[in-house]
Structure formats: structure tokens, C-alpha cells
């Protein structure tokens, strides 16, 4: 038996005060009251007949009190229907009794509304709570706990019903009452913050909840249960924004407080449940399962049924199929006994179990259960309910997987028609059905229809991007791209290649979609946000905040049905128009905003228009192969498509590599070993480049945008056995992140061929600070790094990366490199460089650099491979962010890596890619990363390399020179000196760089010495 649910405001019911002289059975009343006080609820229910008879005969206050006891007893056992019947009788009786205190009537109505909410009857609960609130207001006034609490509850109900504007109005009006500000401010602000979250004003929600946390800390302390609850509430918008490490920290802080204060089992259980779901979301299934095991309760309650379902889904992810099915069945059993098989919760869990069976490849039972859930949905869900279309779609997909094409087409089409009728075409659910219809019509060999359905899907995706992206964090953008966009575009690539001979325009579509999605999450939104909010222009800042809030609201409205939209006192068209006006004003006022947010839609013909007569461009596209008869799964095959255009192309030309798996495994190992051991590579040219060279050698210049494994290859070092020449000697290749960058280069202001004076960093003193000063681990707590860009786990990874106790060794060649570059400029008529060596070459100094024309950094770089991170301690969980796995090592790094203490400036000496992304390099023509492995990073399909390349491009650099493997110190300084000498001598950057490589190649024959560096950009 679960704990007694004490209804709100029950304390106001004074039993003996209202007993009447007409009481005809005080013995029965005393017996029932005693049972209630001793929590003997079975005894109360056993006397149901006598209680009802007493109410029928006497109809007095005593009868009303016993009805309350009986209703609460049913509530304890989750018998909601019985509880509702009895509580309604109590309300009706109290209203009939002459001279009944109106507060007692209000309490009874309030309690009835409470149970109606438990039974999901929110519409009737709203009516009753409104009535109760009016009674409290008329008899107790607005400065009373009863009135305030009833209004807060009413606001919650409006929120559940989707009437968010009304909910916010109620809460904001409460904050105008002095009594509320004195005693309920934190409660109302919590609900107000969640109301803004529900309607889509996520930034506003976060601000309110943060301020509320500060208020609770000041008024209740950081060890109060109110503070713990506020932490859990604030974690909700963090979780939504994919700020998982922040959300996890809030949950764990809350649990620390809850564990010190007894009597908060429900809050503890809910917090652990949220933390378990967070771990499940980020793939930490073992951790999630462990937490669920802590909160699993054997009681067969609805709350536990939901926990059983969540637990079962975790077990499926870790391969515990039998245990998962056990808990699915346990959940279904409880729901069936409490709500019946014709309840929405029952069929939802049934659907989840079916999907789990499909994942476990139990197709027969998957099909059977999906049919059962679909048939049940027809009985209990209205077709206008978006949830119903989910069952229709899932049943259609199940038939598709079973090759029942006629039935599949019927139900998927039905789901699509329902979404067309009841949802906005920009609703996220709309694309689900159009995507399935694209696959289905492709399977039926109807490419015309399939192409149209793919277009519908992508139109929806781009509408979501327009609405969502400005308000998303970097991690959210990555999640949205990875889980929503990428797989469908990969499917389309297979489709386009399958039908290219019938419709050559498909290759043009394929190119256009790559232009639109490649680098999609590389927009400098974080930097633009930081720059705008740090400015002194208050009007600009307010416009930006308004624009973000409007975008958040638009994205929320896109996710609503037509019926839900009608309930909102907001017009979607008006919001879109208002957003457009704000966007134009912001673009005029802020170049950072224009660059980061006002993305233009380009197609391959726009790129073609910028090519010169003897130039060509290639978009390389990596994708998994897909066929519509593969049960919705990608084949275990990777393809690379090189799409080639020149000035005369009618459509892009396809060069297809169907051996992507070998390119990414066996062949890349051969390539890297040849580089490492300095032996001639006789094979990589044929594997990676020969088919492309056959089509492109005739051009004076080739613009090449790599993808996938091509980001890890230096094209210039590939050796052509037929000509005994490297690609460097045969072709003029300019690397671009995306070939649409060529449009910006050709339309932008002309770049001078003359070399600008660089800002030079080199020869950092890695021991600066703690090590040199002899300070050991006994330093005071105040010396702990507060703003370290690396957590302890990643610091441990760095220690393993540099192997042993030698730590980061000095690079004398970098000092010579910087000095030689300085001398070159001193002997020229150009302005002189700014140079930072030794102790000055630290993280603080490099972050303070403002828009240098050229930024040259000569130091160690690092890139942590996955297997260097995954084996670290538990605190490594969030170092998986790829922007934290690559960086540059600056002065003072050894002090931090060994001790975790800063060298006095609260900087750790590690400039991660994440930090570099926020540097001010808007007018920077070139960044030279004269370091090891600076060009590496985690491969993301369609996103190139996450790492320092991405970071410095986001920061504003037009071109970047970086390395793809550990470089030789002496050869590197010679290469860099030759490059600057060529550039100062009047050559353009690319020619200066290529010629420098050729010069070093004459001295050092092996590509290991001269081929590590690549230039990206123009």
C-alpha cells in the first residue's frame, strides 16, 4: 500500500465544529474516523454501504465527512473512478446542507478537482478549481493561502490544456499581490518559468528559473528542500537544450540536499527518474539502468508502471531483451488493472514493447503487437489527435516491413492525410510520413512520386531549421542534424544515384542538399550571441533577445496541431512576419548577426556562376547506402560521391567510390603507415584520387570540398605511379569546407596578394607558473582552476596522450621559426609583426588578440582519439564533446596537467577548439597552426572535421593552414619560413604555400616532412 495522499487544504476541514444535533449514527462516524486516523483504509471501504446509506438517510455534515474519508481511501488504492464518484457525492451533499461554511464547500470542490486531474479530466478540473478559487476569494480574500494555491493550481491546469497564455496571465497577476511576494513568490515564479518553457519561450524560462534559484538561496538557504526542488526545475530547460552536463550537475546537487533532509521520497524518486532518463538520452545505459534499479518499487501503481516502461527501454538498449520484456509486461499488467486495455497509456506501452521486439528482430510478435496497439488506438483516440496518426503510421511501417505493400500504402497514406489535415506542414511529424511515402514509392519504382515526397520532407526540414536553429545550442544543433536530418539525406543520395540516368537533375538536387546541410551546425551563433550581448548597444541586445524569444515561440507553434494553435492567443503568420522584421534590423545593425544567422540559400548553379573558364569544383559526399527493401535499415556499405561541375556543366557529373568501408579502414591504414615509416606509397593515389584526376587534370584550378575520410588525407602527397609525380606537382587544388564558400570569396572584398604582418605566438614556456615556482599539490583551495576548459577526465587523457611523466616538451624549432619570420618582415617594407614568446605565449594573451590580419601559432597541438578518452574515469563522460578533444598547448600547460592548478591567471594553458571558436577573428585573412595534428578532429558525416579547423573558421578566419600528422620540428620551421618568404615576395597565399611545399620536398623527399600541412579556404 502506498502512502496516504493528504489532499491540499485538508487541514481546513474541522470535523467536530460542524457536527449537527441530528447526527443519527455517531458510533459509525467514530469507527470510520478512527480507521482513517490509523490509515486502516480497507476497513473504511468495507463500510461503504453503511456510509452511503447514512448519507442517503441523514444527509448531514457527519455524512459529508464520512464520504470524504471513503473517497480518500479509494484514492490510496488508486481506484480513481470510485474516488471520483464518492468525492462528487460529498460536494453535492455539502452544497445541500443549509448554512454550510462556504470554505468547506470550496475545500471539497478543490479536492474533487485534484482527483479529476489524476484521472486526466482536466477540463472538469478547471471548472471546479475556478469555482473553489472564487469561493476562497469572496470569503477569505486574495491575501490567503487557499486563494493563492487554488489560482496556482488553476494556472497549471490551463498549461496542461495548452492554454499557456491564460496560465501566464494568472501567474503574473498573482505576483502583483503583496501577500504573494511575501510568502509565495518562489512558488509562483517556478510555475511561471515552466509556463514560459511550455509555450516555447525557453530563454525567458531559463532566466526566470535562474533568478528564482538565487531568490530561494537568499531566503531559504542552499540546504533547503525548496532549493533542491528549484535545482531540479532549472535542469528541465538545460536538458531540453542538450546541456546534459549542466542538467546532470543540478540533479546531483539536488540529490545531495535531499539525502540530508528526510521525508522527501517523492522528490528524490522524481529526481532520480529524471537523471536516469538523461543518462539514457546520452547513451549511458548502464548508469541509467542502475538508477532505475534504485527507484524500482514492487507496488503495482500507475507511477511505477511508467517507471517499469522506462526501465524496459533501457534494458533493450543494453541487450537485456528478456528482462526488458518482463518489465514491459509488468507495466502493461499494472496499467490494465488500473485503467484497462482501452486506455492511452496501455496502448502506448504496447507500442513501445512492439518496437522493442522489432529491434530484437522478433518480427512476428512485433507485427502482432503493433496491430493490437493500432486497433486499440482506433477505439480511444480521435483522428484529429496527432497521437492517433502515430499508430496509423507505425502500423503502416510494420506492414511495409512484412512486405504487405497494399496495406502499408493504405495506412501510411492515411497517416499522411491526417497530418496534412490537422497539422501545419512545418510540423515535425509531417516529415515522418512524407519520408516513409518517399521510401514506399521508391520501392514501387515510381521515382517521380518518390522525388516529390523527398522534396516535401526536405521542405519541412528546412522550415524546421529556419525556425529552430537560432534558438538551439551547439549540441542541440548536432543532435538535430544527426538524429533528424542526416539519415534522410543519405537515403536521398542512394535514390538519386539509382535514378540519375532517368533524371539527371537528381544529381543537381544531391549537390544542392549537400551545399545546404554540409557545415550546417558550423554557423557562428555562439560567437554572435556572445558579441551582441557583450556590446554596449542596449537596443541591439534587446532586439536580439526579442528575436530569439520569437524564434523559440515559432518553433513551438510549428509543433502544435491546428486545434492547439486555435487555443493560443498568438498568430503564427504575424510572429513570422515580426521575426523577419527583427532579423532585417539586426542584420543592418550587426555584421556578426548577418554572418551567423542570415544564411543564404545557394544552389550548384550559383557556385558554377563563380567559376572561371578553366576551373572546376567538386563536392565530396559520404553516405551509407540505402535500398527501400532493407526494412528501413542502411546497408553495411559506405559510398563516396564526388560531384563535379565546371563552367559548362548542364548537371553535376558523378564520380562514385563504392568502397567507402575500405577507404576508411584498410586503405587509410596503408596511407598512414607509408607516411609514418617514410616509404613510397604506391597505392593510395589509385584508391583515393585516380578516378577524380582522370576528370580534373585538364583544369587550371580545382576547388575541392572534402567529406569523411578525405578530411584526413593530404591530397598533395598522393603519388601517381604512372607519372612518378605527386598530386602537388600535377594539379592546383584549393580546399574548401563547402564549395558555396567560393561565392562569398568571389563576391567579397578583394584579398590583397601582399602578406600582412602576422601576430606570432611561439616557443611557449609550458612550465610557467606552478612547476617553476615549486608549488605542489598542497596549494590552497583558492588556487583551484575555476574556469578550466578541461575537466579532470580530459586532463587525465592528456597525461596519457603525452605518455608518461615527461609532459609537454619544449620546441626550440618554434622559437627559430618565429624569429626567422620576424627577420623576413624586418627586411621588407611591410608593417612589423607582434610577437609573443615563452611566458607571453599563454592562453590569456592569445584570447585577447583582436582581429589580426594573420595569426601564426607555433606550438604543440593535440587530438584525442576516441579510444584515448573512453577508457578514462567517470568524469570523462562529457569530454566526448569533439570540440574539447583537440586544441593547442600554450604556456603554463604542464602546471595544469600535472596538478590541476592554474598558474595564477585562472587559465589552464590549453586552448581547446571550443574556446578558439569564440575568439575575435572576423577580419583575419589567415590562421597558421604550426603544430602537430591541428587538422584532425572527430569525423562527422556532412560536417567535415570537428576540431580546430571548424573552430577557427567559426571565429572568422578566411583561410587556415594546419597539419594532419605529427610534424618534424626543423622541417616545419623551414616550410613556414619558405611560405612567408614566397608570400612577402608577392605570390598569392595558395601559390606561396604550394611552392613552399615543393621547396621543402626537394630537400626532404618523404611526404612526412613536407606534406603534413594543408590550406583550407581562400
PDB file of C-alpha atoms in Angstrom, residues 43 47 95 142 238 303 308 350 358 369 423 438 450 461 521 581 606 701-702 712 740 805 819 891 915:
ATOM      1  CA  UNK A  43     -11.928  -1.043   6.961  1.00  0.00           C
ATOM      2  CA  UNK A  47     -18.196   0.049   5.439  1.00  0.00           C
ATOM      3  CA  UNK A  95     -23.960  22.286  -1.166  1.00  0.00           C
ATOM      4  CA  UNK A 142      -6.923  37.359  -2.206  1.00  0.00           C
ATOM      5  CA  UNK A 238      19.054  22.662 -19.581  1.00  0.00           C
ATOM      6  CA  UNK A 303       3.571   5.750 -11.312  1.00  0.00           C
ATOM      7  CA  UNK A 308       8.801  -0.123 -15.436  1.00  0.00           C
ATOM      8  CA  UNK A 350       2.139  -1.802 -26.020  1.00  0.00           C
ATOM      9  CA  UNK A 358      11.343  -5.218 -33.809  1.00  0.00           C
ATOM     10  CA  UNK A 369       1.558  -6.228 -31.053  1.00  0.00           C
ATOM     11  CA  UNK A 423      -1.127  19.741 -38.661  1.00  0.00           C
ATOM     12  CA  UNK A 438       9.208   8.505 -50.375  1.00  0.00           C
ATOM     13  CA  UNK A 450       9.345   9.466 -54.599  1.00  0.00           C
ATOM     14  CA  UNK A 461      13.325  20.027 -42.557  1.00  0.00           C
ATOM     15  CA  UNK A 521      25.998  23.427 -37.472  1.00  0.00           C
ATOM     16  CA  UNK A 581      11.391  42.447 -39.438  1.00  0.00           C
ATOM     17  CA  UNK A 606      25.336  29.744 -58.034  1.00  0.00           C
ATOM     18  CA  UNK A 701      42.397  25.027 -60.704  1.00  0.00           C
ATOM     19  CA  UNK A 702      40.184  22.612 -58.792  1.00  0.00           C
ATOM     20  CA  UNK A 712      42.285  13.009 -43.103  1.00  0.00           C
ATOM     21  CA  UNK A 740      29.467  27.569 -51.691  1.00  0.00           C
ATOM     22  CA  UNK A 805      55.891  11.853 -16.833  1.00  0.00           C
ATOM     23  CA  UNK A 819      62.491  34.645 -35.221  1.00  0.00           C
ATOM     24  CA  UNK A 891      52.411  28.460 -21.693  1.00  0.00           C
ATOM     25  CA  UNK A 915      37.474  28.159 -26.762  1.00  0.00           C
TER      26      UNK A 915
END
